[in-house]
Coordinates of C-alpha atoms in Angstrom, one line a residue:
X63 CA 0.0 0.0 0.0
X64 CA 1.4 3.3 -1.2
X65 CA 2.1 6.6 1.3
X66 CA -0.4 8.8 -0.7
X67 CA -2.9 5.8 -0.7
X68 CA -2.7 4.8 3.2
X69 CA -4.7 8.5 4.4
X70 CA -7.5 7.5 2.5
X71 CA -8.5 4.1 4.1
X72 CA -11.8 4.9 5.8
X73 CA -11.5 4.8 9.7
X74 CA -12.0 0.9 10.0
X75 CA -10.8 1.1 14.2
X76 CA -12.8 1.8 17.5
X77 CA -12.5 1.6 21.1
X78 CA -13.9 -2.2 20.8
X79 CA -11.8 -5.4 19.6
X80 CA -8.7 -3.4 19.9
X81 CA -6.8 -6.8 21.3
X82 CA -7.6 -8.8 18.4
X83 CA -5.9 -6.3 16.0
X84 CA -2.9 -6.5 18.5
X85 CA -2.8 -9.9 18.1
X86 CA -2.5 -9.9 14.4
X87 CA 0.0 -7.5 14.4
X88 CA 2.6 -10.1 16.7
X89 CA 1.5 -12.7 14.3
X90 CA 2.5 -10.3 11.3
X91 CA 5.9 -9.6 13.1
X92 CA 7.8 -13.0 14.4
X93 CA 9.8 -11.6 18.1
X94 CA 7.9 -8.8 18.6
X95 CA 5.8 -8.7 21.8
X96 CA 3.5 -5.9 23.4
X97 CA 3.9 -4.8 27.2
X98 CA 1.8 -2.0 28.8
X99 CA 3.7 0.3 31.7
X100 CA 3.7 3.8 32.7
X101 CA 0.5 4.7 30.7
X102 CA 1.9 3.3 27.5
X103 CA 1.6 0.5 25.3
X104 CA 5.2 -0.7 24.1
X105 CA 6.0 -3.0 20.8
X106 CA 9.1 -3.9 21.1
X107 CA 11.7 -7.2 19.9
X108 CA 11.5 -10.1 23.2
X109 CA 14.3 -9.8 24.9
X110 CA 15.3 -13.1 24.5
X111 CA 16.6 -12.0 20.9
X112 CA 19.3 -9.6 22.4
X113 CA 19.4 -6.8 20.6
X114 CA 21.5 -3.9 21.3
X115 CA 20.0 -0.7 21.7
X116 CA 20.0 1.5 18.8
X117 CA 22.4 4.5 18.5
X118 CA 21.0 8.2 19.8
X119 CA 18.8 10.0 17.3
X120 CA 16.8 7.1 16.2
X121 CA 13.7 8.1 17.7
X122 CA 11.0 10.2 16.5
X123 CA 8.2 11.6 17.9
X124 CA 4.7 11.4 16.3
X125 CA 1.9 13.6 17.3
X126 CA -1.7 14.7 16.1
X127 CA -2.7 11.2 16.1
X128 CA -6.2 10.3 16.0
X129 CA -8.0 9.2 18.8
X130 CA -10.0 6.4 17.4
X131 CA -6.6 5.5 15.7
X132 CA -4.3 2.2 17.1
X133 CA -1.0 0.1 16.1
X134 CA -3.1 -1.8 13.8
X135 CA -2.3 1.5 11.5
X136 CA 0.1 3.2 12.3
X137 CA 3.1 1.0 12.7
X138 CA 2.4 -0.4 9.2
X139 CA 3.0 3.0 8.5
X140 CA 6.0 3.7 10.1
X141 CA 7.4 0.3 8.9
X142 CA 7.5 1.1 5.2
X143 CA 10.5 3.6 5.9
X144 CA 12.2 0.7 7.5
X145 CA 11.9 -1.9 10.4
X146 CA 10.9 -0.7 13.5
X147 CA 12.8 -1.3 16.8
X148 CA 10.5 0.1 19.0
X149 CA 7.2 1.8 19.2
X150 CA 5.6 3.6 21.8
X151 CA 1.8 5.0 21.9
X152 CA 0.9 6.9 25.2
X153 CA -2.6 5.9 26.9
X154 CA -4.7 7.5 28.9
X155 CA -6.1 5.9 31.7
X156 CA -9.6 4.1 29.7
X157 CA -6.9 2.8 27.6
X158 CA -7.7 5.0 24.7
X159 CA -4.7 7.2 22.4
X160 CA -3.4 10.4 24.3
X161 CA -3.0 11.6 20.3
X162 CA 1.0 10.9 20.3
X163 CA 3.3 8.6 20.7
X164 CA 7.5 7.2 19.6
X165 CA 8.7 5.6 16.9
X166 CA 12.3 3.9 17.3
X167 CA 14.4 3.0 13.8
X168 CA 17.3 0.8 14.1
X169 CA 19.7 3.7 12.7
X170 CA 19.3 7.3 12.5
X171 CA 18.6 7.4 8.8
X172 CA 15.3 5.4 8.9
X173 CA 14.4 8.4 11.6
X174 CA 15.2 11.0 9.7
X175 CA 13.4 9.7 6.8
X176 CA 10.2 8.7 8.5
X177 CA 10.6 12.6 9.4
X178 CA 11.1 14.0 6.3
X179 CA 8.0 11.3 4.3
X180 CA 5.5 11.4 7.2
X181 CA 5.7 14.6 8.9
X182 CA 2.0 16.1 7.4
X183 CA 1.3 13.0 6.3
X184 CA -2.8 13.1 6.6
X185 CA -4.0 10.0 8.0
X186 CA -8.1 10.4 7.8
X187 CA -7.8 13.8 7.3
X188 CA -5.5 14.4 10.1
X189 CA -1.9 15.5 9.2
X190 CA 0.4 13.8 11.3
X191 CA 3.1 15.7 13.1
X192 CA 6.5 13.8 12.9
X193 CA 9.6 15.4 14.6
X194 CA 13.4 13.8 16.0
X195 CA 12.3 13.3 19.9
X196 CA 15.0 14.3 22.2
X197 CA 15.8 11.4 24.2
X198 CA 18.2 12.3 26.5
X199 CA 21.1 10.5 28.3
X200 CA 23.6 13.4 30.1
X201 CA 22.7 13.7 33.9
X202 CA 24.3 17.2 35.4
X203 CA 26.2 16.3 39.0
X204 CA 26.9 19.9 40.9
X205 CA 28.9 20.1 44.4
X206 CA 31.9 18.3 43.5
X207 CA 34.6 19.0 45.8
X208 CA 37.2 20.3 43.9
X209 CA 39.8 18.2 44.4
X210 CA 37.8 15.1 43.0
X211 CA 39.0 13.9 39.9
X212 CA 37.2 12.8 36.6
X213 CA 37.7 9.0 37.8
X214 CA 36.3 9.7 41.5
X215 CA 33.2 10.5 39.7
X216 CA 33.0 7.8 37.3
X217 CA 33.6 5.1 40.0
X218 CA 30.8 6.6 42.2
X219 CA 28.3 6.2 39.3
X220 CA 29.2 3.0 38.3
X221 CA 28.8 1.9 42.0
X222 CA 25.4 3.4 42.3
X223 CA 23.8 3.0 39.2
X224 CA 24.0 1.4 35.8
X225 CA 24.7 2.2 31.9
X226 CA 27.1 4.8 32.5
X227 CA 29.1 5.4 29.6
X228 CA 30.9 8.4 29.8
X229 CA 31.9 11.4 32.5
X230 CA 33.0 14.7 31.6
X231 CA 34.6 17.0 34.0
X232 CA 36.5 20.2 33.6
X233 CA 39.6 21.5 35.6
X234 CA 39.5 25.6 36.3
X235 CA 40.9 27.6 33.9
X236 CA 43.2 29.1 36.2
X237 CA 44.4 25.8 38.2
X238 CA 44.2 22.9 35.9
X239 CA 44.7 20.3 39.2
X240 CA 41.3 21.7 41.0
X241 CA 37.3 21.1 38.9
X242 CA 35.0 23.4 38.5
X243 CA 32.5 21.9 40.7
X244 CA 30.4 20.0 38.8
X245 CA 30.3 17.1 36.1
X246 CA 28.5 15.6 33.2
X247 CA 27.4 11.7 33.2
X248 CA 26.6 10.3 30.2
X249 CA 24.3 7.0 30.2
X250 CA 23.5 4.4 27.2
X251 CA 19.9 5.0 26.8
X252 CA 17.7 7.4 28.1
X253 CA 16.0 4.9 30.4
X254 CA 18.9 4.4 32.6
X255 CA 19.7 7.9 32.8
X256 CA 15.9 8.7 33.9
X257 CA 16.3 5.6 36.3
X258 CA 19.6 7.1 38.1
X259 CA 18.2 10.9 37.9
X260 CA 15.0 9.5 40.0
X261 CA 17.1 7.9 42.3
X262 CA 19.5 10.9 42.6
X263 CA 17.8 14.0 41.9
X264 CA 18.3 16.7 43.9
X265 CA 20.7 16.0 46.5
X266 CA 19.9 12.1 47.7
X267 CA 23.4 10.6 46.4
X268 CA 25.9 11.3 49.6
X269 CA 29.3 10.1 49.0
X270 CA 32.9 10.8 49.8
X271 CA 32.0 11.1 53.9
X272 CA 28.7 12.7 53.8
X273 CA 29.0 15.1 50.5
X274 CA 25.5 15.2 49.3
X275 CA 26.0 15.4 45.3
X276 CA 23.3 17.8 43.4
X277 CA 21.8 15.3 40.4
X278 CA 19.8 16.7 37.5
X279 CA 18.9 16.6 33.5
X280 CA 21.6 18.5 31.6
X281 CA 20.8 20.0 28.6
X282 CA 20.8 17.8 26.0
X283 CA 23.4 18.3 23.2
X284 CA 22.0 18.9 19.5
X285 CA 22.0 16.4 17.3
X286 CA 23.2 17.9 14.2
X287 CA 22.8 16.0 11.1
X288 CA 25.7 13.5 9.6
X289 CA 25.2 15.5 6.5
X290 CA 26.0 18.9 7.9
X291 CA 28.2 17.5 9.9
X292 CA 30.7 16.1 7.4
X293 CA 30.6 19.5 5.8
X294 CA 32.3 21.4 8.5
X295 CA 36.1 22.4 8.5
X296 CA 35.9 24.5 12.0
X297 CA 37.7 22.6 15.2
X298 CA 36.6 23.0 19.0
X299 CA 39.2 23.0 21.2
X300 CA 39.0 22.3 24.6
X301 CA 41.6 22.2 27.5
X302 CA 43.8 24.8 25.8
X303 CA 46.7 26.7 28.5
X304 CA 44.5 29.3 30.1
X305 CA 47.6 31.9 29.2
X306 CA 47.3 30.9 25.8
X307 CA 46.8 33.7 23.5
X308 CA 44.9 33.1 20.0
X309 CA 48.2 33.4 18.8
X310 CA 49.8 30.6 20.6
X311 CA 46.9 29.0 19.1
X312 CA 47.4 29.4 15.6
X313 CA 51.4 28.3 15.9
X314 CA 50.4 24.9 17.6
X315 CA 48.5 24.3 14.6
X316 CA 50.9 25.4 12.1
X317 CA 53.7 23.0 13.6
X318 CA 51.4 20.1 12.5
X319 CA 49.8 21.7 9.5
X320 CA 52.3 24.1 8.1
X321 CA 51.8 27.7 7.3
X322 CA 48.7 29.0 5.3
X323 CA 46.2 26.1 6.2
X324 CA 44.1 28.0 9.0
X325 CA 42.0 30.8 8.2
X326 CA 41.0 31.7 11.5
X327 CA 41.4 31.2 15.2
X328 CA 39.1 32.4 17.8
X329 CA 40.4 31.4 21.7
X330 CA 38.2 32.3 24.6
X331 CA 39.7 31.1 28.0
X332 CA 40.6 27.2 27.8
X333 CA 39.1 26.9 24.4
X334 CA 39.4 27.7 21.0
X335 CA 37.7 27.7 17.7
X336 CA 39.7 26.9 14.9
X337 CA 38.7 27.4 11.2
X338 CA 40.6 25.2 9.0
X339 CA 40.9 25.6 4.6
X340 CA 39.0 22.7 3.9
X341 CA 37.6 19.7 5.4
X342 CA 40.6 16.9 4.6
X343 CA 43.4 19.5 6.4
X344 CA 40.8 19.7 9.4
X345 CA 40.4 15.7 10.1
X346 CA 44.4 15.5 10.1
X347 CA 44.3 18.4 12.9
X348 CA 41.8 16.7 14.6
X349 CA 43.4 13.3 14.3
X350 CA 46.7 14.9 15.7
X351 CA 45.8 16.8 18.2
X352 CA 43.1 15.5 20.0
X353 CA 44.4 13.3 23.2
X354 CA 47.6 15.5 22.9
X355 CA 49.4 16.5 26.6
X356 CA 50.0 20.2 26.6
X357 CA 51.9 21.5 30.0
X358 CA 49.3 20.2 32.9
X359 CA 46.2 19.5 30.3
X360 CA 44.8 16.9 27.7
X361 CA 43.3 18.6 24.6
X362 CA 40.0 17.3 23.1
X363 CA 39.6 17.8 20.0
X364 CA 35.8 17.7 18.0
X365 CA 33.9 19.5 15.6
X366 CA 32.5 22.7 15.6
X367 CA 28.6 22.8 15.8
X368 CA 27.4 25.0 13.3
X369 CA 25.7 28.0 14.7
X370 CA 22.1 26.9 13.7
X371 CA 22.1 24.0 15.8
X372 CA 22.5 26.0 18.8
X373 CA 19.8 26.3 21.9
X374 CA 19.0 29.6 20.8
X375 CA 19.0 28.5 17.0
X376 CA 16.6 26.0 17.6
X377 CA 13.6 28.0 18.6
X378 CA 13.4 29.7 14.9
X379 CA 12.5 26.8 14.1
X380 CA 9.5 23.7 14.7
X381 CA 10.7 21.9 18.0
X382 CA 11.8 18.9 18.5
X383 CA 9.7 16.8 21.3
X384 CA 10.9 17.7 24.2
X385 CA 10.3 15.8 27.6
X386 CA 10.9 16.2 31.1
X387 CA 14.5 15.3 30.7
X388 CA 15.1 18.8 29.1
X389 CA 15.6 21.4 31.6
X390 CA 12.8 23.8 32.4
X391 CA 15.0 26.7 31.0
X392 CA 15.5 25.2 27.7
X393 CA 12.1 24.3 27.3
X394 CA 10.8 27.6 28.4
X395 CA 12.7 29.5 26.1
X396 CA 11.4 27.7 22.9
X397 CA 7.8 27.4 24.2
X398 CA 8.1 31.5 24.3
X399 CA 9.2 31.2 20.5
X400 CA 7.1 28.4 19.4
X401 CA 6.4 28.6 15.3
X402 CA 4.0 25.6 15.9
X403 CA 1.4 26.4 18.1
X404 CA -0.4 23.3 17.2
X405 CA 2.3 21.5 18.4
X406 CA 2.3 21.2 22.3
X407 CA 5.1 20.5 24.8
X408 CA 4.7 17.1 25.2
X409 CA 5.9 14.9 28.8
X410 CA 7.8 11.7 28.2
X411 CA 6.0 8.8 30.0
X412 CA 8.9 7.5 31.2
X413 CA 9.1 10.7 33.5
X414 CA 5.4 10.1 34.9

């Protein structure tokens, strides 16, 4: 059945025999299984196939749906842009469609796609809102003494709670051996950084002889596309010699690049943006530089955003979904500058 065909089936569901219809989709899809929880019904693969999560940016958000509308139509749907790892529609409590729900793609491209083919698709006269949902995995951890290290951290978490991926901490500017305080966790999925956050948040994880850690969402990075992204020639750099002048800057980069290869180089305390001529001279910096010991500091080395996939950036344009995992601030400020006022802040189950 063809996209432009599929909005004009006439409304064949209703509040009645909606199990049956369940049923035949788990016959139609071998591994699958439905589970309800938090006020959502979840098709998902059994877990006795083992399959590892799919990477960041494979979920989408779909909203607008029709009330009298079930699974039974719209993961069909979202299946013909490609197989379906997840898919989530929220409930209210007489078991009847909230209006929205998630879609999870094995791979970011299937996401993306299903955004670009489906968003105003009508299905029965009802255009279908489709954005990227913002599932995110970066807990913020504040009153760190400062003497704790990156690894202090990362043991605690791993200790307390599970998933943890990454931890990013940064020293002062002015005394590299001291932190500024606070931290970044990273998780592997959004579920276990909701888990820890609910167990942590504000000020209930006391370690390190009595110091009561502050645990919250950070904001979430922006996902900018692989497209874009493999378009840029600018490098961040991070960790730099607070003393560094833009200067010093620009030499380091000419002792690995040579003379006439950077067009610009803009250093604000401990960091540095670093335009290089092309693209090809930029992934040899990067590949040089990045891990490199300079006096008391490692530098890290990654690609420039592009300004339009900023916090501010993002509210000239529709939203994403955005749950409770995004701070109140960020959430506020687009809401203030929302272009689709159709479109309402939606809460992520998971958070309820």
């Amino acid at each position: 059945m063809s996209f432009s065909s599929y909005s004009s089936v006439s409304s064949s569901s209703s509040y009645r025999d909606v199990s049956k219809r369940l049923q035949d989709i788990i016959a139609a899809n071998p591994g699958y299984q439905f589970v309800q929880h938090n006020g959502q019904r979840i098709f998902e693969i059994s877990l006795t196939f083992g399959q590892i999560a799919p990477p960041k940016g494979s979920e989408i958000f779909i909203g607008n749906i029709p009330k009298f509308v079930f699974e039974d139509e719209l993961i069909p749907l979202f299946q013909k842009v490609g197989p379906l790892f997840k898919f989530r529609l929220m409930l209210d409590f007489n078991n009847r469609t909230r209006g929205y729900g998630f879609a999870t793609y094995f791979n970011v491209e299937h996401a993306q796609n299903a955004i670009i083919v489906l968003n105003g698709f009508k299905l029965h006269h009802v255009k279908l809102a489709v954005y990227k949902s913002i599932d995110n995995r970066r807990l913020y951890v504040g009153n760190i003494p400062k003497e704790k290290t990156l690894q202090d951290v990362f043991e605690v978490f791993l200790m307390y709670s599970e998933g943890v991926s990454k931890v990013i901490m940064y020293s002062k500017w002015e005394c590299k051996s001291e932190n500024r305080g606070f931290a970044f966790v990273e998780f592997e999925t959004h579920i276990a950084a909701s888990i820890a956050r609910r167990h942590f948040h504000p000020s209930n994880l006391v370690v390190w002889e009595g110091q009561a850690l502050y645990v919250d969402w950070a904001d979430p990075l922006p996902d900018v596309s692989p497209t874009v992204l493999s378009q840029v020639s600018v490098l961040y750099v991070k960790n730099l010699p607070f003393h560094y002048h833009y200067k010093s800057v620009h030499k380091l980069f000419e002792s690995i690049l040579g003379i006439g290869m950077i067009t610009r180089t803009h250093k604000i305390r401990d960091y540095a943006f670093v335009h290089l001529k092309d693209r090809r001279i930029a992934e040899y910096a990067k590949e040089k530089l990045n891990g490199l010991v300079l006096e008391d500091g490692m530098l890290e080395v990654e690609w420039a955003r592009p300004p339009q996939y900023s916090t501010r950036a993002r509210a000239n344009r529709p939203p994403d979904n955005f749950c409770l995992s995004v701070p109140l601030r960020t959430r506020r400020l687009l809401k203030q500058m929302d272009k689709c006022a159709n479109l309402e802040c939606n809460v992520c189950a998971n958070e309820k």
